[in-house]
PDB file of C-alpha atoms and ligand atoms in Angstrom:
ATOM      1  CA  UNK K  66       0.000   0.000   0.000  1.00  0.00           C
ATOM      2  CA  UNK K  67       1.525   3.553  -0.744  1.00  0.00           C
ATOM      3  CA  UNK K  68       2.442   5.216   1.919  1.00  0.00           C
ATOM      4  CA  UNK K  69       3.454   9.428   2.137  1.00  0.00           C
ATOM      5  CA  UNK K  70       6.549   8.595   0.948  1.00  0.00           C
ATOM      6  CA  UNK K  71       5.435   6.947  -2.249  1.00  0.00           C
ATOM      7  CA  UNK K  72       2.976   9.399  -3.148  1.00  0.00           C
ATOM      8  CA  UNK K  73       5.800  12.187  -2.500  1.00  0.00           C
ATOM      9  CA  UNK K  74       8.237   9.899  -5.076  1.00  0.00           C
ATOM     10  CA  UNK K  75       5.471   9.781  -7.252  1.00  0.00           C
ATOM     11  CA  UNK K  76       4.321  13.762  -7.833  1.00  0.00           C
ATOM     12  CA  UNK K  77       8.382  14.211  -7.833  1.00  0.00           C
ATOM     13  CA  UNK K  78       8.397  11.672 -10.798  1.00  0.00           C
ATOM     14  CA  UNK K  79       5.288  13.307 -12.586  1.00  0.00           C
ATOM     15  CA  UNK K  80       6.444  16.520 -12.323  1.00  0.00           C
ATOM     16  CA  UNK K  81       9.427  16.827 -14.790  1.00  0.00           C
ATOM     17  CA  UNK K  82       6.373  15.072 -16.919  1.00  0.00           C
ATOM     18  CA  UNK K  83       4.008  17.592 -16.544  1.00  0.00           C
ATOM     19  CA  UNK K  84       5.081  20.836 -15.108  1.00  0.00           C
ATOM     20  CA  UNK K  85       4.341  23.611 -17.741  1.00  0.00           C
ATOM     21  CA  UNK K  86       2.675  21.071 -20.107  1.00  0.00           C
ATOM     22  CA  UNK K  87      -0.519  21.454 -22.275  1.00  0.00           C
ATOM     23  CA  UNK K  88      -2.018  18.335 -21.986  1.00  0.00           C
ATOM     24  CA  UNK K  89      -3.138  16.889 -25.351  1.00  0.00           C
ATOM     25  CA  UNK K  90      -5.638  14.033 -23.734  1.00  0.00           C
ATOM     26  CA  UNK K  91      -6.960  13.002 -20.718  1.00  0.00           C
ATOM     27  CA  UNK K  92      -8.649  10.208 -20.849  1.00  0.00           C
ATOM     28  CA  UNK K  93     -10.868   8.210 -18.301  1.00  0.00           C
ATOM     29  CA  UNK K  94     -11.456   4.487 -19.527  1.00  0.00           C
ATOM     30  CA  UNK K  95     -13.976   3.257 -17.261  1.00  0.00           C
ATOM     31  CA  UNK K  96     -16.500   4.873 -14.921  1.00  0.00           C
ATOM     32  CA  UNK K  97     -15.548   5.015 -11.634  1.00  0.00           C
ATOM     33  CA  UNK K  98     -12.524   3.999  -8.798  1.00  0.00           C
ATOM     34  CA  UNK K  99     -13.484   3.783  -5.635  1.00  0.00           C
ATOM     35  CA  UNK K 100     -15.689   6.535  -6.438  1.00  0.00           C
ATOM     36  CA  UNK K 101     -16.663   8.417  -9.746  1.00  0.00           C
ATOM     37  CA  UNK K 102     -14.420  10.128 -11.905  1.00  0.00           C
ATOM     38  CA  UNK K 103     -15.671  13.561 -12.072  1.00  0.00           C
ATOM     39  CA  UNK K 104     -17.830  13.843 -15.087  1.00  0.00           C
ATOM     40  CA  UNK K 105     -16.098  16.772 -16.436  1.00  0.00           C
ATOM     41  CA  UNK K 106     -13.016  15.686 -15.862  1.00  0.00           C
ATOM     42  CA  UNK K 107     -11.617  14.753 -19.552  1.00  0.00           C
ATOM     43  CA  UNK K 108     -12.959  18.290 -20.795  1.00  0.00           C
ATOM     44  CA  UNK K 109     -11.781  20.204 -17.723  1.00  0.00           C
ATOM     45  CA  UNK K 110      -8.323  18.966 -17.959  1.00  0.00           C
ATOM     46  CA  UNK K 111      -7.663  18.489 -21.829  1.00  0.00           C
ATOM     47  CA  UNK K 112      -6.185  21.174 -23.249  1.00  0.00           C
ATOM     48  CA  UNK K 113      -4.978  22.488 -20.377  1.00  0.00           C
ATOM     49  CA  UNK K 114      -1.848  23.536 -18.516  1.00  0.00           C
ATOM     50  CA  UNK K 115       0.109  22.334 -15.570  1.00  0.00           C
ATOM     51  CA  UNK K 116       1.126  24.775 -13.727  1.00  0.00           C
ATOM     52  CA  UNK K 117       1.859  23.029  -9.975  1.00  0.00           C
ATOM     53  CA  UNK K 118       2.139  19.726  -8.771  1.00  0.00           C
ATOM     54  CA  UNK K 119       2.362  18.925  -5.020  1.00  0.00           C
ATOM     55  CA  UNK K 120       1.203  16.365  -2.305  1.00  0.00           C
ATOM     56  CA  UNK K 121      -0.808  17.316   0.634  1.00  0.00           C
ATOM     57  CA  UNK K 122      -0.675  13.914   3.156  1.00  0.00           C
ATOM     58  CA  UNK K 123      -1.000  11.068   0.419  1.00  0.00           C
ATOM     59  CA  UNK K 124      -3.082  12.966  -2.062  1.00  0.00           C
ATOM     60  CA  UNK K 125      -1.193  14.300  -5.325  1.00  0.00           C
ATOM     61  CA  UNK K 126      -2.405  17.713  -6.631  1.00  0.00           C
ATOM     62  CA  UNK K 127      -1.950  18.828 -10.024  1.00  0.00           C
ATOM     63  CA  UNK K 128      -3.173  22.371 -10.740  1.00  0.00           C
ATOM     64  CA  UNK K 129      -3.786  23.878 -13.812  1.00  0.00           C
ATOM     65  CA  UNK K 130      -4.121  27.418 -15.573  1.00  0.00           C
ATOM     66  CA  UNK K 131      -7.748  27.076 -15.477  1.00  0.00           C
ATOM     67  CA  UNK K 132      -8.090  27.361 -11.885  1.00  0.00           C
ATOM     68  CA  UNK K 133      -8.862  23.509 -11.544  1.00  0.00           C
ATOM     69  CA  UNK K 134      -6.734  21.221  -9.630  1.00  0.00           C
ATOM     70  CA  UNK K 135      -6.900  17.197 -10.074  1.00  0.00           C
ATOM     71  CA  UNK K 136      -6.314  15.667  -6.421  1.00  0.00           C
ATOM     72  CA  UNK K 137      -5.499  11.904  -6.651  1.00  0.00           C
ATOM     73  CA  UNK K 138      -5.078   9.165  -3.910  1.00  0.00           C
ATOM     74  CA  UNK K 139      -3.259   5.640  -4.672  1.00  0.00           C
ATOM     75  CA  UNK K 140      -5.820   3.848  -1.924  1.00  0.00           C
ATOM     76  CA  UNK K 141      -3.982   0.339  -1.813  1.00  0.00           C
ATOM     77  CA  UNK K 142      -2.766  -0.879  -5.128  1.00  0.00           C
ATOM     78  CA  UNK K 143      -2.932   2.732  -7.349  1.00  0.00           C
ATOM     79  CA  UNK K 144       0.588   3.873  -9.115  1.00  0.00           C
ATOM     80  CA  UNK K 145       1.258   5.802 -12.456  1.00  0.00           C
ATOM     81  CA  UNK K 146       2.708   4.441 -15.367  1.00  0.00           C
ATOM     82  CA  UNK K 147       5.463   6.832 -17.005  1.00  0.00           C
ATOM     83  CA  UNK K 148       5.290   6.501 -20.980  1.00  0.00           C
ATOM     84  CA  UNK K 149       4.109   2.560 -20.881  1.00  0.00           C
ATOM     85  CA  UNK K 150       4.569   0.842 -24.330  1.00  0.00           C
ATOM     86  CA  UNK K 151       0.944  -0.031 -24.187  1.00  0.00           C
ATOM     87  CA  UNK K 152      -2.186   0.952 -22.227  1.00  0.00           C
ATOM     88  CA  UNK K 153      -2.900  -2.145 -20.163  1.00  0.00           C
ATOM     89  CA  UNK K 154      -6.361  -3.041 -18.546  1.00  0.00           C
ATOM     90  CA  UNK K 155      -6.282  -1.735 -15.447  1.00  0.00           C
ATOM     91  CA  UNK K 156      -5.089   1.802 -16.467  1.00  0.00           C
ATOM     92  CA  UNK K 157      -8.399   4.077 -15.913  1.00  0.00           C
ATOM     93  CA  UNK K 158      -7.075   7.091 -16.315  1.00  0.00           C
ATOM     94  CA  UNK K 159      -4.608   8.251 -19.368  1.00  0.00           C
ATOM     95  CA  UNK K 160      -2.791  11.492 -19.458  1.00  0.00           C
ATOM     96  CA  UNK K 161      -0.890  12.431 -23.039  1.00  0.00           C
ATOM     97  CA  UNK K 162       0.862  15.754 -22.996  1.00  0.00           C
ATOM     98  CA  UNK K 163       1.732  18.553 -25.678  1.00  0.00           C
ATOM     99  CA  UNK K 164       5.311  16.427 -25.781  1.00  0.00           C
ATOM    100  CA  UNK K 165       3.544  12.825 -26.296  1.00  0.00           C
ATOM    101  CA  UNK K 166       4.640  11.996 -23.129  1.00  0.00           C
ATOM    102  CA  UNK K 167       2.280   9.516 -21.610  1.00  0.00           C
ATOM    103  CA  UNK K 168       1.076   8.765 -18.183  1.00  0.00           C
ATOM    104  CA  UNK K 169      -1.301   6.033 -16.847  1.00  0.00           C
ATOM    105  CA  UNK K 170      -2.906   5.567 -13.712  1.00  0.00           C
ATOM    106  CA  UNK K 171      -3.029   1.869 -13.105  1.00  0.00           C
ATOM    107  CA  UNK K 172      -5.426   1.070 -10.127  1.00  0.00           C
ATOM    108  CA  UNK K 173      -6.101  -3.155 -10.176  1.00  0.00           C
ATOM    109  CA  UNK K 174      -8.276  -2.507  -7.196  1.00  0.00           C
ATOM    110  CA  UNK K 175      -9.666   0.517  -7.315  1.00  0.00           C
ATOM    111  CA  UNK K 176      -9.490   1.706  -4.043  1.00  0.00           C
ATOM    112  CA  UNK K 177      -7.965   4.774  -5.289  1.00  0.00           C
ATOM    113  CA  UNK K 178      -9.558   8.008  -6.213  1.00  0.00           C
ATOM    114  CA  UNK K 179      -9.303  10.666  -8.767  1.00  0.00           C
ATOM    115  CA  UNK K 180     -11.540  14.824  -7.987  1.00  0.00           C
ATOM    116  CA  UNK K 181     -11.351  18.000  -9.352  1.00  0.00           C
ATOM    117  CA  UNK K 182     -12.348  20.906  -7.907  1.00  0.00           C
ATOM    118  CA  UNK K 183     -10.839  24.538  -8.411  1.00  0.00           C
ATOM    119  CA  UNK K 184      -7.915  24.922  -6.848  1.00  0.00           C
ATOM    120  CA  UNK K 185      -9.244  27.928  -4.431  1.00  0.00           C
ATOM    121  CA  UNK K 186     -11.294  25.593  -2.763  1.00  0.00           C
ATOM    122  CA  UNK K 187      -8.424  23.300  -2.173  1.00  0.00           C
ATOM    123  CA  UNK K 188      -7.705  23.984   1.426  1.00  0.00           C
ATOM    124  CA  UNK K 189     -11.911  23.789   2.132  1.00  0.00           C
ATOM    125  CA  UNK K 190     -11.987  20.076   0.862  1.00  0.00           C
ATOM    126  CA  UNK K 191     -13.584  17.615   3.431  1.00  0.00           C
ATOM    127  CA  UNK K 192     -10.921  14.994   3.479  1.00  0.00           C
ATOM    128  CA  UNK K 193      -7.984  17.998   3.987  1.00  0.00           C
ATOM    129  CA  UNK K 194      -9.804  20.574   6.764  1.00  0.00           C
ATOM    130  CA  UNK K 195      -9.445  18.220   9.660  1.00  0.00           C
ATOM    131  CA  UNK K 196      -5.695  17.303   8.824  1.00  0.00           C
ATOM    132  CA  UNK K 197      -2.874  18.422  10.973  1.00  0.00           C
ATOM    133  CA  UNK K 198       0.337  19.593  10.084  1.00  0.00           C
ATOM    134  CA  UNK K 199       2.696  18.149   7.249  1.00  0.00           C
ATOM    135  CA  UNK K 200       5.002  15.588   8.929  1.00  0.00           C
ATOM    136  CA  UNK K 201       7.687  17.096   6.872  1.00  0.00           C
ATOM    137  CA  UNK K 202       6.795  21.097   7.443  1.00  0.00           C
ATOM    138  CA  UNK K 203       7.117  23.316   9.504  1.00  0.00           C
ATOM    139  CA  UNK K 204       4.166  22.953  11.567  1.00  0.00           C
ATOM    140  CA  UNK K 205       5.500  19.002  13.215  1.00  0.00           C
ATOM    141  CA  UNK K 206       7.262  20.007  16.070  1.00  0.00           C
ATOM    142  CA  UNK K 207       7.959  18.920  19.694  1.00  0.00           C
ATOM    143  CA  UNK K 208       5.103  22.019  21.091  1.00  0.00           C
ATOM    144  CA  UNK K 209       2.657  21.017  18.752  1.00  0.00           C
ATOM    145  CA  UNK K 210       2.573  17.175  20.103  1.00  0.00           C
ATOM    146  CA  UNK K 211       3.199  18.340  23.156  1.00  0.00           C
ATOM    147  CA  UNK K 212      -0.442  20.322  23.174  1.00  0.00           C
ATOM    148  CA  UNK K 213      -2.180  18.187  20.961  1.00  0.00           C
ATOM    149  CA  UNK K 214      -1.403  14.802  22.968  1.00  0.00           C
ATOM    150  CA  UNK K 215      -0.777  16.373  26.803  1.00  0.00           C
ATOM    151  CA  UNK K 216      -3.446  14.481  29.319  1.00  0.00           C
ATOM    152  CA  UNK K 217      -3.848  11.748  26.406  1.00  0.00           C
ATOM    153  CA  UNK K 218      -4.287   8.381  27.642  1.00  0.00           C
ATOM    154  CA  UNK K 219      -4.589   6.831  24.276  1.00  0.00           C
ATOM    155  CA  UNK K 220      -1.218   4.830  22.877  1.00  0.00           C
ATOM    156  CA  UNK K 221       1.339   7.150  21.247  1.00  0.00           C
ATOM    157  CA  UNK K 222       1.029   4.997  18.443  1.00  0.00           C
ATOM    158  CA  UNK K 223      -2.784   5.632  18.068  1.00  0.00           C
ATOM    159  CA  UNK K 224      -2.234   8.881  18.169  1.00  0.00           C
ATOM    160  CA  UNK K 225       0.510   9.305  15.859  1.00  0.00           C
ATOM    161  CA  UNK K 226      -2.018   7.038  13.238  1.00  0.00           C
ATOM    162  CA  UNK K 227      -4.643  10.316  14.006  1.00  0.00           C
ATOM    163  CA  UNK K 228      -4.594  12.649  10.803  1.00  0.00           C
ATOM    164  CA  UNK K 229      -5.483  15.268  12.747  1.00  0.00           C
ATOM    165  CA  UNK K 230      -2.392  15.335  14.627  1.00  0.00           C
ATOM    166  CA  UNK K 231      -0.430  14.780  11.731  1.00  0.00           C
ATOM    167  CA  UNK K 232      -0.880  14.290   8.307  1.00  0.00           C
ATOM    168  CA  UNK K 233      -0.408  11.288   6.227  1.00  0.00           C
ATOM    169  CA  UNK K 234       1.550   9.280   8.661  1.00  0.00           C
ATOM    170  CA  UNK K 235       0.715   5.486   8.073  1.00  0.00           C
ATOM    171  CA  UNK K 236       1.649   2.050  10.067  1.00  0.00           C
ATOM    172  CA  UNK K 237       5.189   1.086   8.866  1.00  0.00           C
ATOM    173  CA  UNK K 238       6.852   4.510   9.342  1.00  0.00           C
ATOM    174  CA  UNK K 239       5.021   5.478  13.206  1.00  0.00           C
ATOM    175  CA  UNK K 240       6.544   1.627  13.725  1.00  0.00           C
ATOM    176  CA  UNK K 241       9.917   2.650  12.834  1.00  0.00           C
ATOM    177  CA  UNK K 242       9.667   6.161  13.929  1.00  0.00           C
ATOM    178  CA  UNK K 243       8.848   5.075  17.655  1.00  0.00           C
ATOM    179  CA  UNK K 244      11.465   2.387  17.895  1.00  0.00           C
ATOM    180  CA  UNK K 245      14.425   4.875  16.397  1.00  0.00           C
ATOM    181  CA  UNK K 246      13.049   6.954  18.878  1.00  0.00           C
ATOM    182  CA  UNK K 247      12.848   4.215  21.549  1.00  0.00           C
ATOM    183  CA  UNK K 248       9.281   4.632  22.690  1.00  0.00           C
ATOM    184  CA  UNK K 249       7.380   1.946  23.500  1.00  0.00           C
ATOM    185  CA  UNK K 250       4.266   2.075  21.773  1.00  0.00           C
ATOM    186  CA  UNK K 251       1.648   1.361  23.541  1.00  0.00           C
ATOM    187  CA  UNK K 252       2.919   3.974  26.250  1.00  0.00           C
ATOM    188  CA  UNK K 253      -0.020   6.439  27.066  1.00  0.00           C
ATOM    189  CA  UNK K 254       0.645   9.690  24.682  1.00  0.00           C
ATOM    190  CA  UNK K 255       0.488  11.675  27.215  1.00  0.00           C
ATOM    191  CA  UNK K 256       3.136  10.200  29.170  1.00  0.00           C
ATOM    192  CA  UNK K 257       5.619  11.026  26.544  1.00  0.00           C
ATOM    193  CA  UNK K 258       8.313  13.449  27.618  1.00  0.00           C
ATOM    194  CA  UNK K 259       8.947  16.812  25.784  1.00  0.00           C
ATOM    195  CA  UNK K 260      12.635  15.072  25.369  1.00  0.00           C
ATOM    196  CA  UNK K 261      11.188  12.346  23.543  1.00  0.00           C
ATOM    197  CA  UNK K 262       8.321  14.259  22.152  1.00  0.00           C
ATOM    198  CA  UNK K 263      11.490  16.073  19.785  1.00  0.00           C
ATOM    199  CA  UNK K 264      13.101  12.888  19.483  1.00  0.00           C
ATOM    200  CA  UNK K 265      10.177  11.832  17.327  1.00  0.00           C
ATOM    201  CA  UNK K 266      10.078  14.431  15.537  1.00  0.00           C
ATOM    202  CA  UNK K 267      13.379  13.964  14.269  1.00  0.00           C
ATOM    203  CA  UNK K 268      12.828  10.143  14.050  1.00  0.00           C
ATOM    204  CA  UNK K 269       9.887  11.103  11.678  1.00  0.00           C
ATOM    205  CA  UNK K 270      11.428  13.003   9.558  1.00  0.00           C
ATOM    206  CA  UNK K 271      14.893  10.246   9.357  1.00  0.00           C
ATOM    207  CA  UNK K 272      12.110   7.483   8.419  1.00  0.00           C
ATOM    208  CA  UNK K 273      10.411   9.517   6.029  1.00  0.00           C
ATOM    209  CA  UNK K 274      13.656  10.812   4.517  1.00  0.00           C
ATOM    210  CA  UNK K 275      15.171   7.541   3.964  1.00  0.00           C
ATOM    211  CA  UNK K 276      12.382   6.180   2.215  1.00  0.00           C
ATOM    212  CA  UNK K 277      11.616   9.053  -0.111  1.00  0.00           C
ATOM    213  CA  UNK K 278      15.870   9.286  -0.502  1.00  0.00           C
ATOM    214  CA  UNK K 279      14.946   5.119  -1.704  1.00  0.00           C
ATOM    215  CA  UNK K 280      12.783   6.166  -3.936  1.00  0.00           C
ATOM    216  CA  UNK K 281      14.177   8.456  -5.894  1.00  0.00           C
ATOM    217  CA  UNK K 282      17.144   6.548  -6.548  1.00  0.00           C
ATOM    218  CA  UNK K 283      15.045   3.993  -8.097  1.00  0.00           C
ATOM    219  CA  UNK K 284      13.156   6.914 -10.027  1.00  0.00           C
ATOM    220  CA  UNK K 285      16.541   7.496 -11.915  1.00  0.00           C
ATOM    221  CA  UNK K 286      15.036   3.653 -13.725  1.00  0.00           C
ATOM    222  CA  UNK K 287      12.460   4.844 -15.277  1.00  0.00           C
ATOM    223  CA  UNK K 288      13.920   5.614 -19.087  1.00  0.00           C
ATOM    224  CA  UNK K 289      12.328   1.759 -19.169  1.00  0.00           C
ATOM    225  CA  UNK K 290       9.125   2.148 -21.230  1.00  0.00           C
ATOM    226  CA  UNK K 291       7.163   0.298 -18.447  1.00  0.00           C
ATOM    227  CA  UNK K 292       8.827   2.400 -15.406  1.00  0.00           C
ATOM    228  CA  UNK K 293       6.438   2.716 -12.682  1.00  0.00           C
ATOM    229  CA  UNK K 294       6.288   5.558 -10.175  1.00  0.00           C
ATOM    230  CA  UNK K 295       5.258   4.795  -6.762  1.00  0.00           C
ATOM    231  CA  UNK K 296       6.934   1.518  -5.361  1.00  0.00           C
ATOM    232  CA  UNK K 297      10.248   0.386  -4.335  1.00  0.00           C
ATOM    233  CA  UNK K 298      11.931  -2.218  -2.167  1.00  0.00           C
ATOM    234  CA  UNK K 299      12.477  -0.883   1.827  1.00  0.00           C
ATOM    235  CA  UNK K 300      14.602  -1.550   4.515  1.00  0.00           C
ATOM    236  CA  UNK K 301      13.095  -1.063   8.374  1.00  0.00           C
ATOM    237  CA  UNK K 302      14.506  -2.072  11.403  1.00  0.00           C
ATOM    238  CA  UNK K 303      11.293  -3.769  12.803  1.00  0.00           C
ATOM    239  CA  UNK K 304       8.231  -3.619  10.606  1.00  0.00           C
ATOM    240  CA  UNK K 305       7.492  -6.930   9.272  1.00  0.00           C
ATOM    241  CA  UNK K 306      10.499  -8.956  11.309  1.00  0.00           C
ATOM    242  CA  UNK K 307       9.294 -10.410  14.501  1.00  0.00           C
ATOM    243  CA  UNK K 308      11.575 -12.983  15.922  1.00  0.00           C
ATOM    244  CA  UNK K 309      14.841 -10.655  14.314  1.00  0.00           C
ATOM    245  CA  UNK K 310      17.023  -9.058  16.240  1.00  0.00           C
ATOM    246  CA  UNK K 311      17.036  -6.088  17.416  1.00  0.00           C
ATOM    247  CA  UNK K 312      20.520  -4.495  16.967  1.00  0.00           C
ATOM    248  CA  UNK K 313      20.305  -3.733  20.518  1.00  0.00           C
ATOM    249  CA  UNK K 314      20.697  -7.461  21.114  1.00  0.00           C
ATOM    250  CA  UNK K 315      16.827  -7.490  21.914  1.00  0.00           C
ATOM    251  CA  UNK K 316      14.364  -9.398  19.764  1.00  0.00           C
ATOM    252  CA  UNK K 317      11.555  -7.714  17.822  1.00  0.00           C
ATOM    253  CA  UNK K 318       7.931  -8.449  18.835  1.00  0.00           C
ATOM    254  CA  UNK K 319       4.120  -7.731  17.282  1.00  0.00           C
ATOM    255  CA  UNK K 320       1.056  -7.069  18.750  1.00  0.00           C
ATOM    256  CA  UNK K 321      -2.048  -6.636  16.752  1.00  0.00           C
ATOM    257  CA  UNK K 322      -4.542  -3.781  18.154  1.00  0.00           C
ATOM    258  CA  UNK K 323      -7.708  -2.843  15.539  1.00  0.00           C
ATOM    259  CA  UNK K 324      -6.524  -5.331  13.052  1.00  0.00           C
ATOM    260  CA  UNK K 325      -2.934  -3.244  12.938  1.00  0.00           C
ATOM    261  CA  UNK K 326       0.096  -4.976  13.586  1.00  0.00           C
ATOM    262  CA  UNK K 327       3.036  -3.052  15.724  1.00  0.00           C
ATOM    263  CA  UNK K 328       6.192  -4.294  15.656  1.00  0.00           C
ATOM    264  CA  UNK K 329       8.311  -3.444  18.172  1.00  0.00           C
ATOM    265  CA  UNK K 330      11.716  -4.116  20.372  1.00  0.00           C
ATOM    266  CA  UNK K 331      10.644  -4.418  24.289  1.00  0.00           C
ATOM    267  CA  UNK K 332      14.513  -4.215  25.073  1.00  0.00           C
ATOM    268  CA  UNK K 333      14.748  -0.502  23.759  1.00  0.00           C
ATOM    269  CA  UNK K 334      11.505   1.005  23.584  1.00  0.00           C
ATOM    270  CA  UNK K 335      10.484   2.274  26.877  1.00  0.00           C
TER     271      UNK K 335
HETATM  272 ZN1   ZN F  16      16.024  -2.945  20.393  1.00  0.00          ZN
END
């Protein structure tokens, strides 16, 4: 599933694509992801021209000069296909630019979505009013946690997972983010020290880093006609490897709370 690194690899690898391109085509090929395409969509956006492309948690936004912007998601299995030799079945949405450069959004299950809306009514859009700061940006620091999670009693972890306390974070990266950090994390949030409160802000920001550093080393692949943006091969330190050790000398545990697995090191995560 993409996480906010992947979708931040993926507008970075669309943009040399489309930034300051009329776009020739746009193309939906079936009706609907997990919701409707946005019946004007094709006519809104063809003919068009990018002027922006940025990622706000793990929605991509492409604006245009017509005061529209395209907002997509990747939901579990989504990715775009730079310049593919071929249009294959599951890509729903085709993009063809002034340059005949190509893009497809392949979706197999569709949990993805695809809206337009103009782009001053961006910031006003259900899914982004209630989202808290960029984990990246300026707004993710030690005071904010410290007043959005003092007197909370739910885990760190939970809390972290909360998109109103900051945006986009998903399940792998609070995993590795909390054991770099070396909080436990099922500790009560707000039991966290303001020392440790920075620590993981930091620890965010390594995690995050890493990945996105990962990913654009593999974008440098894509001159391949079938280069897809959006996934590449990870390294973490405990999500997915219970029963390895810890390089602490401790062993790495899971525990499964709302269907999530954490993964963990009880040796060094206090
Ligand atoms: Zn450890």
């Amino acid at each position: 599933m993409p996480e906010l690194p992947e979708v931040e690899t993926t507008v970075r690898g669309l943009t040399p694509v489309l930034q300051g391109q009329r776009l020739a085509s746009v193309v939906t090929r079936r009706g609907d992801l997990r919701r409707p395409f946005p019946p004007e969509l094709a006519q809104r956006m063809t003919g068009a021209t990018v002027t922006a492309l940025s990622r706000r948690a793990k929605y991509g936004l492409i604006e245009t000069d017509r005061g529209d912007t395209m907002i997509f998601h990747l939901g579990m299995s989504g990715r775009w296909r730079v310049d593919p030799a071929e249009v294959l079945p599951h890509d729903h949405l085709v993009i063809e630019t002034g340059e005949g450069r190509r893009l497809a959004l392949n979706d197999p299950r569709r949990f993805g979505s695809v809206d337009l809306m103009p782009t001053a009514e961006v910031a006003g859009w259900p899914p982004f009013v209630a989202l808290g700061p960029e984990p990246l940006g300026p707004g993710f620091t030690a005071a904010h946690l410290e007043r959005v999670l003092g007197g909370r009693t739910a885990s760190i972890k939970q809390m972290l997972l909360d998109q109103r306390v900051v945006a986009g974070l998903g399940n792998i990266y609070v995993c590795e983010a909390l054991h770099e950090a070396g909080v436990r994390a099922s500790r009560p949030a707000g039991q966290v020290s303001r020392v440790k409160l920075a620590r993981l802000v930091e620890t965010v920001h390594e995690v995050l880093d890493a990945a996105i550093a990962a990913g654009g080393s593999s974008l440098r692949d894509y001159a391949r006609p079938d280069g897809e943006l959006g996934y590449f091969s990870k390294q973490f330190k405990v999500y997915g490897r219970e029963g390895e050790p810890c390089a602490c000398g401790g062993k790495v545990a899971r525990y499964v709370e709302g269907g999530r697995s954490t993964f963990w090191c009880p040796k060094c995560q206090r």
